[in-house]
């Protein structure tokens, strides 16, 4: 998207020329925008998703806008072997990895009477364990070079529980705990770990949650969207570009003590 709130094309000179950034979930939404902004800042991009067509489309967009061709790997990070393979292939292709952005996965929304056992397990396996698997795989590469940036895009329902987002809230709370714990332990190796916890972002994922909220409240999608908007101080949804700009900053040389 473009407009007054777009960050595309605004070079922030963050010292990222030649850095190797890999994105778990880079084919759409916040992950794709983060990949694009990182490429605009000079980083080389590797990314994974579960669908090759989506990866190809994202790579094409990045190349058209930045001149850089992204390296892509089809991977399902609910599987340990896929997560390891993604990181390993990127490290082999580029020679090393400087930055990991974890952004893959969504969780089925719903209230306690709607969510099944499989919903809970699906949410934790993808949204939480997918991040854990990619992080576990990348840390040895970063430790070898005594340098790394890990940014986990999580979500504010991990801090602010919402009754119709039980499974994403649980997965996100676990992700925040994980981020804080490893940030402390990895800092001595100059590996800085942060979480970005956006609220409602204007993506396909958000509108699925609006539909869930509407169903639970017995109202229309438009009415549910207005309820959400009224709770936001700026009275508008965040954009994926705005989240991506924070991700890019935290992955940069400028974020050297966060």
Coordinates of N, CA and C in Angstrom, one line a residue:
X1 N 0.8 -1.2 0.0 CA 0.0 0.0 0.0 C 0.9 1.2 0.0
X2 N 0.3 2.4 -0.3 CA 1.1 3.6 -0.3 C 0.2 4.7 0.3
X3 N 0.8 5.8 0.6 CA 0.1 7.0 1.2 C 0.9 7.6 2.2
X4 N 0.2 8.5 3.0 CA 0.9 9.3 4.0 C 1.7 8.5 5.0
X5 N 1.2 7.2 5.3 CA 1.8 6.5 6.4 C 2.8 5.5 5.8
X6 N 3.0 5.4 4.5 CA 3.9 4.4 4.0 C 5.4 4.8 4.3
X7 N 6.2 3.7 4.6 CA 7.6 3.9 4.8 C 8.4 3.5 3.7
X8 N 7.8 2.9 2.6 CA 8.6 2.4 1.5 C 9.3 3.5 0.8
X9 N 10.5 3.3 0.4 CA 11.3 4.3 -0.3 C 12.0 5.3 0.6
X10 N 11.8 5.2 1.9 CA 12.4 6.1 2.9 C 13.7 5.5 3.5
X11 N 14.8 5.7 2.8 CA 16.0 5.1 3.3 C 16.5 5.7 4.6
X12 N 16.6 4.9 5.6 CA 17.0 5.4 6.9 C 18.5 5.3 7.2
X13 N 19.3 4.7 6.3 CA 20.7 4.7 6.4 C 21.1 4.0 7.8
X14 N 20.7 2.8 7.9 CA 20.8 2.1 9.2 C 22.0 1.2 9.2
X15 N 22.9 1.3 8.3 CA 24.2 0.5 8.3 C 24.0 -0.9 8.0
X16 N 23.1 -1.3 7.1 CA 22.7 -2.7 6.9 C 23.2 -3.2 5.5
X17 N 24.0 -2.4 4.8 CA 24.5 -2.8 3.5 C 25.3 -4.1 3.7
X18 N 24.8 -5.1 2.9 CA 25.5 -6.4 2.9 C 25.2 -7.4 4.0
X19 N 24.4 -6.9 5.0 CA 24.0 -7.8 6.1 C 23.1 -8.9 5.5
X20 N 23.1 -10.1 6.1 CA 22.3 -11.2 5.7 C 21.1 -11.3 6.6
X21 N 19.9 -11.1 6.1 CA 18.7 -11.2 6.9 C 17.8 -12.3 6.4
X22 N 17.4 -13.2 7.2 CA 16.4 -14.3 6.8 C 15.1 -14.1 7.6
X23 N 14.0 -14.3 6.8 CA 12.7 -14.0 7.4 C 11.9 -15.3 7.3
X24 N 11.4 -15.7 8.5 CA 10.5 -16.8 8.6 C 9.1 -16.3 8.4
X25 N 8.5 -16.6 7.3 CA 7.2 -16.0 6.9 C 7.3 -14.8 6.1
X26 N 8.1 -14.8 5.1 CA 8.4 -13.6 4.3 C 7.5 -13.4 3.0
X27 N 6.5 -14.2 2.8 CA 5.8 -14.2 1.6 C 4.6 -13.2 1.6
X28 N 4.2 -12.8 2.8 CA 3.0 -11.9 2.8 C 3.0 -11.1 4.1
X29 N 2.1 -10.1 4.2 CA 1.9 -9.3 5.4 C 3.1 -8.6 5.9
X30 N 3.2 -8.6 7.2 CA 4.3 -7.9 7.9 C 5.7 -8.5 7.5
X31 N 5.7 -9.8 7.3 CA 7.0 -10.5 6.9 C 7.5 -10.0 5.6
X32 N 6.6 -9.9 4.6 CA 7.0 -9.4 3.3 C 7.4 -7.9 3.3
X33 N 6.7 -7.1 4.1 CA 7.1 -5.7 4.2 C 8.4 -5.5 4.9
X34 N 8.6 -6.4 5.9 CA 9.9 -6.3 6.6 C 11.0 -6.7 5.6
X35 N 10.8 -7.7 4.8 CA 11.8 -8.2 3.9 C 12.1 -7.0 2.9
X36 N 11.1 -6.4 2.4 CA 11.3 -5.3 1.4 C 12.0 -4.1 2.0
X37 N 11.7 -3.7 3.2 CA 12.4 -2.6 3.9 C 13.8 -3.0 4.2
X38 N 14.1 -4.2 4.6 CA 15.5 -4.6 4.9 C 16.3 -4.6 3.6
X39 N 15.7 -5.0 2.5 CA 16.4 -5.0 1.2 C 16.6 -3.6 0.8
X40 N 15.7 -2.7 1.0 CA 15.9 -1.3 0.7 C 17.0 -0.7 1.4
X41 N 17.3 -1.2 2.7 CA 18.4 -0.7 3.5 C 19.7 -1.3 3.1
X42 N 19.7 -2.3 2.2 CA 20.9 -2.9 1.7 C 21.2 -4.3 2.1
X43 N 20.3 -4.9 2.9 CA 20.5 -6.3 3.3 C 20.2 -7.3 2.2
X44 N 20.9 -8.4 2.3 CA 20.6 -9.5 1.4 C 19.5 -10.3 2.1
X45 N 18.5 -10.8 1.3 CA 17.3 -11.4 1.9 C 17.2 -12.9 1.6
X46 N 17.0 -13.7 2.6 CA 16.5 -15.1 2.5 C 15.2 -15.2 3.2
X47 N 14.3 -16.0 2.7 CA 13.0 -16.1 3.4 C 12.4 -17.5 3.1
X48 N 11.4 -17.8 4.0 CA 10.7 -19.1 3.8 C 9.2 -18.8 4.0
X49 N 8.5 -19.8 3.5 CA 7.0 -19.8 3.6 C 6.6 -21.2 3.2
X50 N 5.4 -21.6 3.4 CA 4.9 -22.9 3.0 C 4.6 -23.1 1.6
X51 N 4.5 -22.0 0.8 CA 4.0 -22.0 -0.5 C 5.0 -21.4 -1.5
X52 N 5.4 -22.1 -2.5 CA 6.4 -21.6 -3.4 C 5.9 -20.4 -4.3
X53 N 4.6 -20.5 -4.7 CA 4.1 -19.4 -5.5 C 4.1 -18.1 -4.7
X54 N 3.8 -18.1 -3.4 CA 3.8 -16.9 -2.6 C 5.2 -16.4 -2.5
X55 N 6.2 -17.3 -2.3 CA 7.6 -16.9 -2.2 C 8.1 -16.2 -3.5
X56 N 7.7 -16.8 -4.6 CA 8.1 -16.3 -5.9 C 7.5 -14.9 -6.1
X57 N 6.3 -14.7 -5.8 CA 5.6 -13.4 -5.9 C 6.3 -12.4 -5.1
X58 N 6.6 -12.7 -3.8 CA 7.3 -11.8 -2.9 C 8.7 -11.5 -3.4
X59 N 9.4 -12.5 -3.8 CA 10.7 -12.3 -4.3 C 10.7 -11.4 -5.6
X60 N 9.8 -11.6 -6.4 CA 9.6 -10.7 -7.6 C 9.4 -9.3 -7.2
X61 N 8.5 -9.0 -6.3 CA 8.2 -7.7 -5.8 C 9.4 -7.0 -5.2
X62 N 10.2 -7.8 -4.4 CA 11.4 -7.2 -3.8 C 12.4 -6.9 -4.9
X63 N 12.6 -7.7 -5.9 CA 13.5 -7.5 -6.9 C 13.2 -6.3 -7.8
X64 N 11.8 -6.1 -8.1 CA 11.4 -5.0 -8.9 C 11.6 -3.7 -8.1
X65 N 11.4 -3.7 -6.8 CA 11.5 -2.4 -6.0 C 12.9 -2.1 -5.5
X66 N 13.8 -3.1 -5.4 CA 15.1 -2.9 -4.8 C 16.3 -3.3 -5.7
X67 N 16.0 -4.2 -6.7 CA 17.0 -4.7 -7.5 C 17.7 -5.9 -6.9
X68 N 17.3 -6.3 -5.7 CA 17.8 -7.5 -5.0 C 16.9 -8.7 -5.2
X69 N 17.5 -9.8 -5.5 CA 16.7 -11.1 -5.7 C 16.8 -11.8 -4.4
X70 N 15.6 -12.1 -3.8 CA 15.6 -12.8 -2.5 C 15.8 -14.3 -2.7
X71 N 16.5 -15.0 -1.8 CA 16.7 -16.4 -1.8 C 15.6 -17.0 -1.0
X72 N 14.9 -18.0 -1.6 CA 13.7 -18.5 -0.9 C 13.8 -20.0 -0.7
X73 N 13.2 -20.5 0.4 CA 13.2 -21.9 0.7 C 11.7 -22.2 1.2
X74 N 11.1 -23.2 0.6 CA 9.8 -23.7 1.0 C 10.0 -24.5 2.3
X75 N 9.3 -24.0 3.4 CA 9.5 -24.7 4.7 C 8.2 -24.5 5.5
X76 N 7.9 -25.6 6.2 CA 6.8 -25.6 7.2 C 7.4 -25.7 8.5
X77 N 7.4 -24.5 9.3 CA 8.2 -24.5 10.5 C 7.4 -25.2 11.7
X78 N 6.3 -25.8 11.4 CA 5.7 -26.7 12.4 C 6.6 -28.0 12.5
X79 N 7.5 -28.2 11.5 CA 8.4 -29.3 11.5 C 9.8 -28.9 11.8
X80 N 10.4 -29.6 12.7 CA 11.8 -29.2 13.1 C 12.8 -29.4 11.9
X81 N 12.6 -30.4 11.1 CA 13.5 -30.6 10.0 C 13.4 -29.5 9.0
X82 N 12.2 -29.0 8.8 CA 12.0 -27.8 7.8 C 12.7 -26.6 8.3
X83 N 12.5 -26.3 9.6 CA 13.1 -25.1 10.2 C 14.6 -25.1 10.1
X84 N 15.2 -26.3 10.5 CA 16.6 -26.4 10.4 C 17.1 -26.3 9.0
X85 N 16.4 -26.9 8.0 CA 16.8 -26.9 6.6 C 16.7 -25.4 6.1
X86 N 15.7 -24.7 6.5 CA 15.6 -23.3 6.0 C 16.9 -22.5 6.5
X87 N 17.2 -22.6 7.7 CA 18.4 -21.8 8.2 C 19.7 -22.3 7.6
X88 N 19.8 -23.6 7.5 CA 21.0 -24.2 7.0 C 21.2 -23.8 5.5
X89 N 20.2 -23.9 4.7 CA 20.3 -23.5 3.3 C 20.6 -22.0 3.1
X90 N 20.1 -21.2 4.0 CA 20.4 -19.7 3.9 C 21.8 -19.5 4.3
X91 N 22.3 -20.2 5.3 CA 23.7 -20.0 5.8 C 24.7 -20.5 4.7
X92 N 24.3 -21.6 4.0 CA 25.2 -22.1 3.0 C 25.2 -21.2 1.7
X93 N 24.0 -20.6 1.4 CA 23.9 -19.8 0.3 C 24.6 -18.5 0.4
X94 N 24.5 -17.9 1.6 CA 25.1 -16.5 1.9 C 26.4 -16.6 2.6
X95 N 26.7 -17.7 3.2 CA 28.0 -17.8 4.0 C 27.8 -17.7 5.4
X96 N 26.8 -16.9 5.9 CA 26.5 -16.7 7.3 C 25.1 -16.1 7.4
X97 N 24.7 -15.9 8.6 CA 23.4 -15.2 8.8 C 23.6 -14.1 9.9
X98 N 23.2 -12.9 9.7 CA 23.3 -11.8 10.6 C 22.0 -11.6 11.4
X99 N 20.9 -11.8 10.7 CA 19.6 -11.3 11.2 C 18.5 -12.4 11.0
X100 N 17.7 -12.7 12.0 CA 16.6 -13.6 11.9 C 15.3 -12.8 12.2
X101 N 14.4 -12.7 11.3 CA 13.0 -12.2 11.6 C 12.0 -13.3 11.7
X102 N 11.4 -13.5 12.8 CA 10.4 -14.5 13.0 C 9.0 -13.9 12.8
X103 N 8.3 -14.3 11.7 CA 7.0 -13.6 11.5 C 6.0 -14.5 10.9
X104 N 6.3 -15.8 10.9 CA 5.3 -16.8 10.3 C 4.2 -17.2 11.2
X105 N 3.1 -17.5 10.6 CA 2.1 -18.2 11.4 C 1.0 -17.4 12.0
X106 N -0.2 -17.9 11.9 CA -1.3 -17.3 12.6 C -2.0 -18.4 13.4
X107 N -2.8 -17.9 14.3 CA -3.5 -18.9 15.2 C -5.0 -18.7 15.0
X108 N -5.8 -19.8 15.1 CA -7.2 -19.7 15.0 C -7.8 -19.0 16.2
X109 N -8.6 -17.9 15.9 CA -9.2 -17.2 17.0 C -10.4 -18.0 17.5
X110 N -11.0 -17.5 18.5 CA -12.2 -18.1 19.1 C -12.3 -18.0 20.6
X111 N -13.5 -18.3 21.1 CA -13.7 -18.3 22.5 C -13.5 -19.7 23.1
X112 N -13.6 -19.8 24.4 CA -13.4 -21.1 25.0 C -14.3 -22.2 24.6
X113 N -15.5 -21.8 24.2 CA -16.5 -22.8 23.8 C -16.4 -23.1 22.3
X114 N -15.5 -22.4 21.6 CA -15.4 -22.6 20.1 C -14.1 -23.4 19.8
X115 N -13.1 -23.3 20.6 CA -11.8 -23.8 20.3 C -11.6 -25.3 20.6
X116 N -11.1 -26.0 19.7 CA -10.9 -27.5 19.9 C -9.4 -27.7 20.4
X117 N -9.2 -28.9 20.8 CA -7.9 -29.4 21.3 C -6.9 -29.2 20.1
X118 N -7.3 -29.5 18.9 CA -6.4 -29.4 17.8 C -6.0 -27.9 17.5
X119 N -7.0 -27.0 17.7 CA -6.8 -25.6 17.6 C -5.6 -25.1 18.5
X120 N -5.7 -25.5 19.7 CA -4.7 -25.2 20.7 C -3.3 -25.7 20.3
X121 N -3.2 -26.9 19.8 CA -1.9 -27.5 19.5 C -1.4 -26.9 18.2
X122 N -2.3 -26.6 17.2 CA -1.9 -25.9 16.0 C -1.3 -24.6 16.3
X123 N -1.9 -23.8 17.1 CA -1.4 -22.5 17.5 C -0.1 -22.5 18.1
X124 N 0.1 -23.3 19.1 CA 1.4 -23.4 19.8 C 2.5 -24.0 18.9
X125 N 2.1 -24.9 18.1 CA 3.1 -25.6 17.2 C 3.7 -24.6 16.2
X126 N 2.8 -23.8 15.6 CA 3.3 -22.9 14.5 C 3.7 -21.6 15.1
X127 N 2.9 -20.9 15.8 CA 3.1 -19.5 16.2 C 4.2 -19.4 17.2
X128 N 4.3 -20.4 18.1 CA 5.3 -20.4 19.2 C 6.5 -21.3 18.8
X129 N 6.3 -22.5 18.6 CA 7.4 -23.5 18.4 C 8.1 -23.2 17.1
X130 N 7.4 -22.6 16.1 CA 8.0 -22.3 14.8 C 9.1 -21.3 15.1
X131 N 8.8 -20.3 15.9 CA 9.8 -19.3 16.3 C 11.0 -19.9 17.1
X132 N 10.7 -20.8 18.0 CA 11.7 -21.5 18.8 C 12.6 -22.3 17.9
X133 N 12.0 -23.0 16.9 CA 12.8 -23.9 16.0 C 13.8 -23.1 15.2
X134 N 13.3 -22.0 14.6 CA 14.2 -21.2 13.7 C 15.3 -20.5 14.5
X135 N 14.9 -20.0 15.7 CA 15.9 -19.4 16.6 C 17.0 -20.4 17.1
X136 N 16.5 -21.6 17.5 CA 17.5 -22.6 17.9 C 18.4 -22.9 16.8
X137 N 17.9 -23.0 15.6 CA 18.8 -23.3 14.4 C 19.8 -22.2 14.1
X138 N 19.4 -21.0 14.3 CA 20.3 -19.9 13.8 C 21.3 -19.4 14.8
X139 N 21.0 -19.7 16.1 CA 22.0 -19.2 17.2 C 23.4 -19.7 17.0
X140 N 23.6 -21.0 16.7 CA 25.0 -21.4 16.5 C 25.8 -20.6 15.4
X141 N 25.1 -20.3 14.3 CA 25.8 -19.5 13.3 C 26.1 -18.1 13.8
X142 N 25.2 -17.5 14.6 CA 25.5 -16.1 15.1 C 26.6 -16.2 16.2
X143 N 26.5 -17.2 17.0 CA 27.6 -17.3 18.1 C 29.0 -17.4 17.5
X144 N 29.1 -18.1 16.4 CA 30.4 -18.3 15.7 C 31.0 -17.0 15.4
X145 N 30.2 -16.0 15.0 CA 30.6 -14.7 14.6 C 30.5 -13.6 15.6
X146 N 30.0 -14.0 16.8 CA 29.7 -13.0 17.9 C 28.9 -11.8 17.4
X147 N 27.9 -12.1 16.6 CA 27.0 -11.1 16.2 C 25.7 -11.6 15.8
X148 N 24.6 -10.9 16.1 CA 23.3 -11.3 15.6 C 22.2 -10.4 16.1
X149 N 21.1 -10.4 15.3 CA 19.9 -9.7 15.6 C 18.7 -10.7 15.4
X150 N 17.9 -10.9 16.4 CA 16.7 -11.7 16.3 C 15.5 -10.8 16.7
X151 N 14.6 -10.7 15.7 CA 13.4 -9.9 16.0 C 12.1 -10.8 15.8
X152 N 11.4 -11.0 16.9 CA 10.2 -11.8 16.9 C 8.9 -10.9 16.8
X153 N 8.2 -11.0 15.7 CA 6.9 -10.3 15.6 C 5.9 -11.2 16.3
X154 N 5.4 -10.7 17.4 CA 4.5 -11.5 18.2 C 3.1 -11.0 18.3
X155 N 2.8 -9.9 18.9 CA 1.4 -9.5 19.0 C 1.0 -9.1 20.4
X156 N 0.2 -8.0 20.6 CA 0.0 -7.5 21.9 C -1.0 -8.3 22.7
X157 N -1.7 -9.3 22.1 CA -2.6 -10.1 22.9 C -1.8 -11.1 23.8
X158 N -0.5 -11.2 23.6 CA 0.3 -11.9 24.6 C 0.5 -11.1 25.9
X159 N 0.2 -9.8 25.8 CA 0.3 -8.9 27.0 C -1.1 -8.6 27.5
X160 N -2.0 -8.4 26.5 CA -3.3 -7.9 26.8 C -4.3 -9.0 26.4
X161 N -4.7 -9.9 27.3 CA -5.6 -11.0 27.0 C -6.9 -10.5 26.4
X162 N -7.4 -11.3 25.4 CA -8.7 -11.0 24.8 C -9.5 -12.3 24.7
X163 N -10.7 -12.3 25.1 CA -11.4 -13.5 25.3 C -11.7 -14.3 23.9
X164 N -11.7 -13.5 22.8 CA -11.9 -14.2 21.5 C -10.6 -14.5 20.8
X165 N -9.5 -14.3 21.4 CA -8.2 -14.6 20.8 C -7.4 -15.5 21.8
X166 N -8.0 -16.6 22.3 CA -7.4 -17.3 23.3 C -6.1 -18.0 22.9
X167 N -6.2 -18.7 21.7 CA -5.0 -19.5 21.3 C -3.9 -18.5 20.8
X168 N -4.1 -17.5 20.0 CA -3.0 -16.6 19.7 C -2.4 -15.9 21.0
X169 N -3.3 -15.6 21.9 CA -2.8 -14.9 23.1 C -1.9 -15.8 23.9
X170 N -2.2 -17.1 24.0 CA -1.4 -18.1 24.7 C 0.0 -18.3 24.0
X171 N -0.1 -18.4 22.7 CA 1.2 -18.6 21.9 C 2.0 -17.3 22.0
X172 N 1.4 -16.2 22.0 CA 2.2 -14.9 22.0 C 2.8 -14.7 23.4
X173 N 2.0 -15.0 24.5 CA 2.6 -14.9 25.8 C 3.8 -15.8 26.0
X174 N 3.7 -17.0 25.4 CA 4.9 -17.9 25.5 C 6.1 -17.3 24.7
X175 N 5.7 -16.7 23.5 CA 6.8 -16.0 22.7 C 7.5 -14.9 23.4
X176 N 6.7 -14.1 24.1 CA 7.3 -13.0 24.9 C 8.2 -13.5 26.0
X177 N 7.8 -14.5 26.7 CA 8.6 -15.1 27.7 C 9.9 -15.6 27.2
X178 N 9.8 -16.3 26.0 CA 10.9 -16.9 25.4 C 11.9 -15.8 24.9
X179 N 11.4 -14.7 24.3 CA 12.2 -13.6 23.9 C 13.0 -13.0 25.0
X180 N 12.3 -12.7 26.1 CA 13.0 -12.1 27.2 C 14.1 -13.0 27.8
X181 N 13.8 -14.3 27.9 CA 14.7 -15.2 28.5 C 16.0 -15.3 27.7
X182 N 15.8 -15.5 26.3 CA 17.0 -15.7 25.5 C 17.8 -14.4 25.3
X183 N 17.0 -13.3 25.3 CA 17.7 -12.0 25.2 C 18.8 -11.8 26.3
X184 N 18.5 -12.2 27.5 CA 19.4 -12.1 28.6 C 20.6 -13.1 28.4
X185 N 20.3 -14.3 27.9 CA 21.4 -15.3 27.8 C 22.3 -15.1 26.6
X186 N 21.7 -14.5 25.5 CA 22.5 -14.4 24.3 C 23.3 -13.1 24.2
X187 N 23.0 -12.1 25.1 CA 23.6 -10.8 25.0 C 25.1 -10.9 25.1
X188 N 25.6 -11.8 25.9 CA 27.1 -11.9 26.0 C 27.8 -12.3 24.7
X189 N 27.1 -12.9 23.8 CA 27.6 -13.2 22.5 C 27.3 -12.1 21.4
X190 N 26.8 -10.9 21.9 CA 26.5 -9.8 21.0 C 25.3 -10.2 20.1
X191 N 24.4 -11.0 20.6 CA 23.2 -11.4 19.8 C 22.0 -10.7 20.6
X192 N 21.4 -9.7 19.9 CA 20.4 -8.9 20.5 C 19.0 -9.4 20.1
X193 N 18.2 -9.7 21.0 CA 16.9 -10.3 20.8 C 15.7 -9.4 21.2
X194 N 14.8 -9.1 20.4 CA 13.7 -8.2 20.7 C 12.3 -8.8 20.1
X195 N 11.3 -8.4 20.8 CA 9.9 -8.7 20.3 C 9.2 -7.4 19.9
X196 N 8.5 -7.5 18.8 CA 7.6 -6.4 18.4 C 6.1 -6.9 18.6
X197 N 5.4 -6.1 19.4 CA 4.0 -6.6 19.7 C 2.9 -5.7 19.1
X198 N 2.7 -5.8 17.8 CA 1.7 -4.9 17.3 C 0.3 -5.2 17.7
X199 N -0.6 -4.2 17.7 CA -2.0 -4.4 17.9 C -2.6 -4.7 16.5
X200 N -3.8 -4.3 16.3 CA -4.5 -4.5 15.0 C -3.7 -3.9 13.8
X201 N -3.4 -4.8 12.9 CA -2.6 -4.4 11.7 C -3.5 -4.7 10.5
X202 N -3.6 -3.8 9.5 CA -4.5 -4.0 8.4 C -3.9 -5.1 7.4
X203 N -4.1 -6.3 7.8 CA -3.7 -7.5 7.0 C -4.8 -8.5 6.9
X204 N -4.7 -9.5 6.1 CA -5.7 -10.5 5.9 C -5.9 -11.2 7.3
X205 N -4.8 -11.4 8.0 CA -4.9 -12.1 9.3 C -5.8 -11.3 10.3
X206 N -5.7 -10.0 10.3 CA -6.5 -9.2 11.2 C -8.0 -9.3 10.9
X207 N -8.3 -9.3 9.6 CA -9.7 -9.3 9.2 C -10.4 -10.7 9.5
X208 N -9.6 -11.7 9.5 CA -10.1 -13.0 10.0 C -10.5 -12.9 11.5
X209 N -9.7 -12.2 12.3 CA -10.0 -12.1 13.7 C -11.3 -11.2 13.9
X210 N -11.4 -10.2 13.0 CA -12.6 -9.4 13.1 C -13.9 -10.2 12.8
X211 N -13.8 -11.1 11.9 CA -14.9 -12.0 11.6 C -15.2 -12.9 12.8
X212 N -14.2 -13.4 13.5 CA -14.4 -14.2 14.7 C -15.1 -13.3 15.8
X213 N -14.6 -12.1 15.9 CA -15.2 -11.2 16.9 C -16.7 -10.9 16.6
X214 N -17.0 -10.7 15.3 CA -18.3 -10.4 14.9 C -19.2 -11.6 15.2
X215 N -18.7 -12.8 14.9 CA -19.5 -14.0 15.2 C -19.8 -14.1 16.7
X216 N -18.8 -13.9 17.5 CA -19.0 -14.0 18.9 C -19.9 -13.0 19.5
X217 N -19.9 -11.8 18.9 CA -20.8 -10.7 19.4 C -22.2 -10.7 18.7
X218 N -22.3 -11.5 17.7 CA -23.6 -11.5 16.9 C -23.8 -10.2 16.2
X219 N -22.7 -9.6 15.6 CA -22.9 -8.4 14.8 C -22.2 -8.5 13.5
X220 N -22.3 -7.5 12.7 CA -21.7 -7.6 11.3 C -20.2 -7.3 11.4
X221 N -19.5 -7.6 10.3 CA -18.0 -7.4 10.3 C -17.7 -5.9 10.5
X222 N -18.5 -5.0 9.8 CA -18.3 -3.6 9.9 C -18.5 -3.1 11.3
X223 N -19.5 -3.6 12.0 CA -19.7 -3.2 13.4 C -18.6 -3.7 14.3
X224 N -18.1 -4.9 14.1 CA -17.0 -5.4 14.9 C -15.7 -4.5 14.6
X225 N -15.5 -4.2 13.3 CA -14.4 -3.3 13.0 C -14.4 -2.0 13.7
X226 N -15.6 -1.4 13.8 CA -15.8 -0.1 14.4 C -15.5 -0.2 15.9
X227 N -15.9 -1.3 16.5 CA -15.6 -1.5 17.9 C -14.1 -1.5 18.2
X228 N -13.4 -2.2 17.3 CA -11.9 -2.3 17.4 C -11.3 -0.9 17.2
X229 N -11.8 -0.2 16.2 CA -11.2 1.1 15.9 C -11.4 2.1 17.1
X230 N -12.5 2.0 17.7 CA -12.8 2.9 18.8 C -11.8 2.7 20.0
X231 N -11.2 1.5 20.1 CA -10.3 1.2 21.2 C -8.9 1.7 20.9
X232 N -8.6 2.1 19.7 CA -7.3 2.5 19.3 C -7.1 4.0 19.4
X233 N -6.0 4.5 20.1 CA -5.8 5.9 20.3 C -5.8 6.7 19.0
X234 N -5.1 6.2 18.0 CA -5.1 6.9 16.7 C -6.3 6.7 15.8
X235 N -7.2 5.9 16.3 CA -8.5 5.7 15.5 C -8.3 5.2 14.1
X236 N -7.2 4.4 13.9 CA -7.0 3.8 12.6 C -6.1 2.5 12.9
X237 N -6.2 1.6 11.9 CA -5.3 0.4 12.0 C -3.9 0.8 11.7
X238 N -3.0 0.0 12.3 CA -1.6 0.1 11.9 C -1.4 -0.5 10.5
X239 N -0.4 -0.1 9.8 CA -0.1 -0.8 8.5 C 1.1 -1.7 8.7
X240 N 1.2 -2.7 7.8 CA 2.4 -3.6 7.8 C 3.7 -2.9 7.6
X241 N 3.7 -1.8 6.8 CA 4.9 -1.0 6.6 C 5.3 -0.3 7.9
X242 N 4.4 0.1 8.8 CA 4.8 0.7 10.0 C 5.4 -0.3 11.0
X243 N 4.9 -1.5 11.0 CA 5.5 -2.5 11.8 C 6.8 -2.9 11.2
X244 N 6.9 -3.0 9.9 CA 8.1 -3.4 9.2 C 9.3 -2.4 9.5
X245 N 8.9 -1.1 9.7 CA 10.0 -0.1 9.9 C 10.6 -0.3 11.3
X246 N 9.7 -0.7 12.3 CA 10.3 -1.0 13.6 C 11.1 -2.3 13.6
X247 N 10.7 -3.3 12.9 CA 11.4 -4.5 12.7 C 12.8 -4.2 12.1
X248 N 12.8 -3.4 11.1 CA 14.0 -3.1 10.4 C 15.0 -2.3 11.3
X249 N 14.5 -1.4 12.0 CA 15.3 -0.6 13.0 C 16.0 -1.6 14.0
X250 N 15.2 -2.5 14.6 CA 15.7 -3.4 15.6 C 16.7 -4.4 15.1
X251 N 16.6 -4.6 13.8 CA 17.6 -5.5 13.1 C 18.9 -4.8 12.7
X252 N 18.9 -3.5 12.9 CA 20.0 -2.7 12.3 C 21.1 -2.4 13.3
X253 N 22.2 -1.8 12.7 CA 23.3 -1.4 13.5 C 22.9 -0.3 14.5
X254 N 21.9 0.4 14.2 CA 21.5 1.5 15.1 C 20.9 1.0 16.4
X255 N 20.4 -0.2 16.4 CA 19.8 -0.8 17.6 C 20.9 -1.6 18.3
X256 N 21.9 -1.0 18.8 CA 23.1 -1.7 19.3 C 23.1 -1.9 20.8
X257 N 22.0 -1.4 21.4 CA 22.0 -1.6 22.9 C 20.6 -1.9 23.4
X258 N 19.8 -2.5 22.5 CA 18.4 -2.8 22.8 C 18.2 -4.3 22.9

